PDB file of C-alpha atoms in Angstrom:
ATOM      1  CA  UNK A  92     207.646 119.785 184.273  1.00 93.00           C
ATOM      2  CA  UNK A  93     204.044 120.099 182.685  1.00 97.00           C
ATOM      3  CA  UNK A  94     201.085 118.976 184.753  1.00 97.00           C
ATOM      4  CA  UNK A  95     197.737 119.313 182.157  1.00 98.00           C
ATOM      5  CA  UNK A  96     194.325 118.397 183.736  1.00 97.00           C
ATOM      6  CA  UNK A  97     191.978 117.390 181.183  1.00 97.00           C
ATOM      7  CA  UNK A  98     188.376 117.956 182.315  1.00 95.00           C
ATOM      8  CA  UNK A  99     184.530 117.465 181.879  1.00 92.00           C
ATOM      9  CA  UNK A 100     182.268 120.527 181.261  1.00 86.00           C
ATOM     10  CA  UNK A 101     181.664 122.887 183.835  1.00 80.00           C
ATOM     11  CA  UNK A 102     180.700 126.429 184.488  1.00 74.00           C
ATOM     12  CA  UNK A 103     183.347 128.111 184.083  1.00 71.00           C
ATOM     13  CA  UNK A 104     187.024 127.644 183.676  1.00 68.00           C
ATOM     14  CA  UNK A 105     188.074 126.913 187.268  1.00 69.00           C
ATOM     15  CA  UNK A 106     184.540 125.425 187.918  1.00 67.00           C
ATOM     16  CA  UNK A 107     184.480 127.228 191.079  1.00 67.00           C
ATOM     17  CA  UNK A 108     181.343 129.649 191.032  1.00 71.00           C
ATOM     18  CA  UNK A 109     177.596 128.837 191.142  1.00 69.00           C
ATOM     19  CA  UNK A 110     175.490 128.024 194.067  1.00 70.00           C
ATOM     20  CA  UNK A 111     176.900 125.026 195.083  1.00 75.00           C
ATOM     21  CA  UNK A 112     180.793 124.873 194.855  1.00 78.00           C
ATOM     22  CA  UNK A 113     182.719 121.420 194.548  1.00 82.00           C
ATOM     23  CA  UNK A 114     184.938 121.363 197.210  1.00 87.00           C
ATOM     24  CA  UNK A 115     187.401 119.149 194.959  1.00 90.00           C
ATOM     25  CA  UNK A 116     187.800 122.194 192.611  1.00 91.00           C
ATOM     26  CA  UNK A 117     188.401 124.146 195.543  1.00 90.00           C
ATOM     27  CA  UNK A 118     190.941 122.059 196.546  1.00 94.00           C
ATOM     28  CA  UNK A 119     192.636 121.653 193.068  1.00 95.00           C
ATOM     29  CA  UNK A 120     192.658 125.256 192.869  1.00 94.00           C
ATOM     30  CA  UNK A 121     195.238 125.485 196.339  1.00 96.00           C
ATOM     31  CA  UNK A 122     197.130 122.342 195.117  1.00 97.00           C
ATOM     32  CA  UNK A 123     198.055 124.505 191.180  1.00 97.00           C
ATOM     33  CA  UNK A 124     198.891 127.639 193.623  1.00 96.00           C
ATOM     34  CA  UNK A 125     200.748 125.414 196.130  1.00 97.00           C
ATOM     35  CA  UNK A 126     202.825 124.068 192.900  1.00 97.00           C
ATOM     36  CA  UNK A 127     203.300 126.853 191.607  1.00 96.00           C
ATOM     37  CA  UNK A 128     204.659 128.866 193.992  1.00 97.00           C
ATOM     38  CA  UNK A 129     206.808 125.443 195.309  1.00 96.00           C
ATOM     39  CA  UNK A 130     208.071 124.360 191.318  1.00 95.00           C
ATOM     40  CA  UNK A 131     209.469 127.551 189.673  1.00 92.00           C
ATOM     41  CA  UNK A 132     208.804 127.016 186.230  1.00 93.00           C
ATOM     42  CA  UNK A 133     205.777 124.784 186.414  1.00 96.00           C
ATOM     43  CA  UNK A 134     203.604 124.667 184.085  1.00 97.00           C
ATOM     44  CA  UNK A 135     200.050 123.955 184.756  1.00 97.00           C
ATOM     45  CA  UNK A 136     196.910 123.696 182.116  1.00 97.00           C
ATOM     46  CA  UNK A 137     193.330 122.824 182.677  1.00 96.00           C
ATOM     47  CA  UNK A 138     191.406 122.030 179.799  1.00 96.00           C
ATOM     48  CA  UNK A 139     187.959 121.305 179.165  1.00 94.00           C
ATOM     49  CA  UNK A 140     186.732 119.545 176.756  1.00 93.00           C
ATOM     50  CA  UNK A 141     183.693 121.861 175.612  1.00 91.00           C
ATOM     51  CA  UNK A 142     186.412 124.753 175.372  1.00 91.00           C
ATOM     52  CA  UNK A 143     189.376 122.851 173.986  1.00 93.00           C
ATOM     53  CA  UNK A 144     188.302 119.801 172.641  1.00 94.00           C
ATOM     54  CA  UNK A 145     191.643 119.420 170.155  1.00 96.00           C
ATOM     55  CA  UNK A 146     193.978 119.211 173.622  1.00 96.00           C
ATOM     56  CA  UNK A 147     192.330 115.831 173.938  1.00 97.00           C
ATOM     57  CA  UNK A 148     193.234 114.913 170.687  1.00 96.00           C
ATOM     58  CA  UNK A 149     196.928 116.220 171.130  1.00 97.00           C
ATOM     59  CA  UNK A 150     197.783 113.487 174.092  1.00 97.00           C
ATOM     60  CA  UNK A 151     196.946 109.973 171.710  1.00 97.00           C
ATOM     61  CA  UNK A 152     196.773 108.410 175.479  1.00 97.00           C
ATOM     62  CA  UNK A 153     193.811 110.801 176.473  1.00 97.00           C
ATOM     63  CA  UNK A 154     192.401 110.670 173.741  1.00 97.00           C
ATOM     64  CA  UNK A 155     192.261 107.137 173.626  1.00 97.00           C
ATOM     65  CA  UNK A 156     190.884 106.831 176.545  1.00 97.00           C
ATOM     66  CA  UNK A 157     187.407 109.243 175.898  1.00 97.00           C
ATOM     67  CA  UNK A 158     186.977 107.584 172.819  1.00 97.00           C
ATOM     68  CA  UNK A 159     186.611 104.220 174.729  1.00 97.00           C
ATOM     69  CA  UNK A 160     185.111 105.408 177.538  1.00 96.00           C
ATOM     70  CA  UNK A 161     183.310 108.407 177.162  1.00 95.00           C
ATOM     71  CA  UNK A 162     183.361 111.124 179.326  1.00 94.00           C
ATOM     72  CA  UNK A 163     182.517 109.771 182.214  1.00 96.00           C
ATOM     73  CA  UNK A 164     186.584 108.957 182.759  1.00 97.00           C
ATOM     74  CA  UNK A 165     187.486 112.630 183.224  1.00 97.00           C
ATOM     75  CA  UNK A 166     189.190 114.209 184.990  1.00 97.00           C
ATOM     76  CA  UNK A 167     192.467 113.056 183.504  1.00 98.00           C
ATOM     77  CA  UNK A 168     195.288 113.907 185.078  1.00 98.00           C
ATOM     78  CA  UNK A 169     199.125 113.516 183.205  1.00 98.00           C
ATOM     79  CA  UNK A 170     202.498 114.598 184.199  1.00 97.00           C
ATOM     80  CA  UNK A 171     204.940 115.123 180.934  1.00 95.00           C
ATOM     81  CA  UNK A 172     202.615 113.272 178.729  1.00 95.00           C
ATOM     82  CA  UNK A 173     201.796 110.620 180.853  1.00 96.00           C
ATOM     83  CA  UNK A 174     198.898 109.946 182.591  1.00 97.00           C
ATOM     84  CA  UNK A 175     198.823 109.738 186.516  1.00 97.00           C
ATOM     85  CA  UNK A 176     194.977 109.438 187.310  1.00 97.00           C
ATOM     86  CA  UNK A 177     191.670 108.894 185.124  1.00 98.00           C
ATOM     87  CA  UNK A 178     188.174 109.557 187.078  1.00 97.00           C
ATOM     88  CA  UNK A 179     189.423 111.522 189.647  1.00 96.00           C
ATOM     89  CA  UNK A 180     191.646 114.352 190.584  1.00 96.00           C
ATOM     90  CA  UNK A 181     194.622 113.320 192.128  1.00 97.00           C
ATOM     91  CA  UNK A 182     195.835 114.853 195.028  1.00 96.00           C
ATOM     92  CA  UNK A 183     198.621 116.741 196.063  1.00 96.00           C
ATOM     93  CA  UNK A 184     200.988 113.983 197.391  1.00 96.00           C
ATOM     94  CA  UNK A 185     199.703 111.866 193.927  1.00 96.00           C
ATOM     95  CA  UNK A 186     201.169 114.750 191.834  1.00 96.00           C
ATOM     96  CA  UNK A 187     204.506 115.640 193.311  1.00 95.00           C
ATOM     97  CA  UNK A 188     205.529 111.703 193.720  1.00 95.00           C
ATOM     98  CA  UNK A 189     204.606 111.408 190.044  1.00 95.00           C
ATOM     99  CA  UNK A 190     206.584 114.701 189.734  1.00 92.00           C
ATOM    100  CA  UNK A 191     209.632 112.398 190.746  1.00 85.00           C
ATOM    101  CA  UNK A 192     210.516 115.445 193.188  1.00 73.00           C
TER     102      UNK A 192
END
């Protein structure tokens, strides 16, 4: 099982620093730990596009989809290749029923 989150820029890696914190990178943050303790052998990749802008080209479904729509449709969100959620990120029940688990 491979879970990848595709994202838009942010401050850092987990986006979680700065003065004001996003409580839905907060969140995401306990649902990867959740899975990962839950899921033994999970594996679990955020990546952003300023950092690693040739994962988006890797997944012709994501990439597809910022080329037509621009950024403004991340965060992407696939499970084994497939994508689960575009604009959003999905939340924990989202991922384990598309985890088929």
């Amino acid at each position: 099982m491979k879970i990848e989150f595709y994202e838009p820029p942010m401050c850092c890696p987990t986006g979680v620093c700065g003065p004001s914190v996003d409580e839905r990178l907060v969140k995401l943050m306990e649902n990867i730990e959740y899975l990962k303790k839950k899921y033994e052998g999970i594996q679990i990749e955020r990546y952003m596009i300023t950092q690693q802008p040739m994962k988006f080209k890797e997944n012709e479904k994501v990439y597809k989809l910022v080329k037509d729509n621009g950024r403004k449709v991340l965060p992407i969100t696939t499970v084994n290749g497939e994508i689960i959620k575009t604009h959003e990120y999905p939340t924990l029940e989202e991922i384990e029923k598309s985890l088929g688990v």
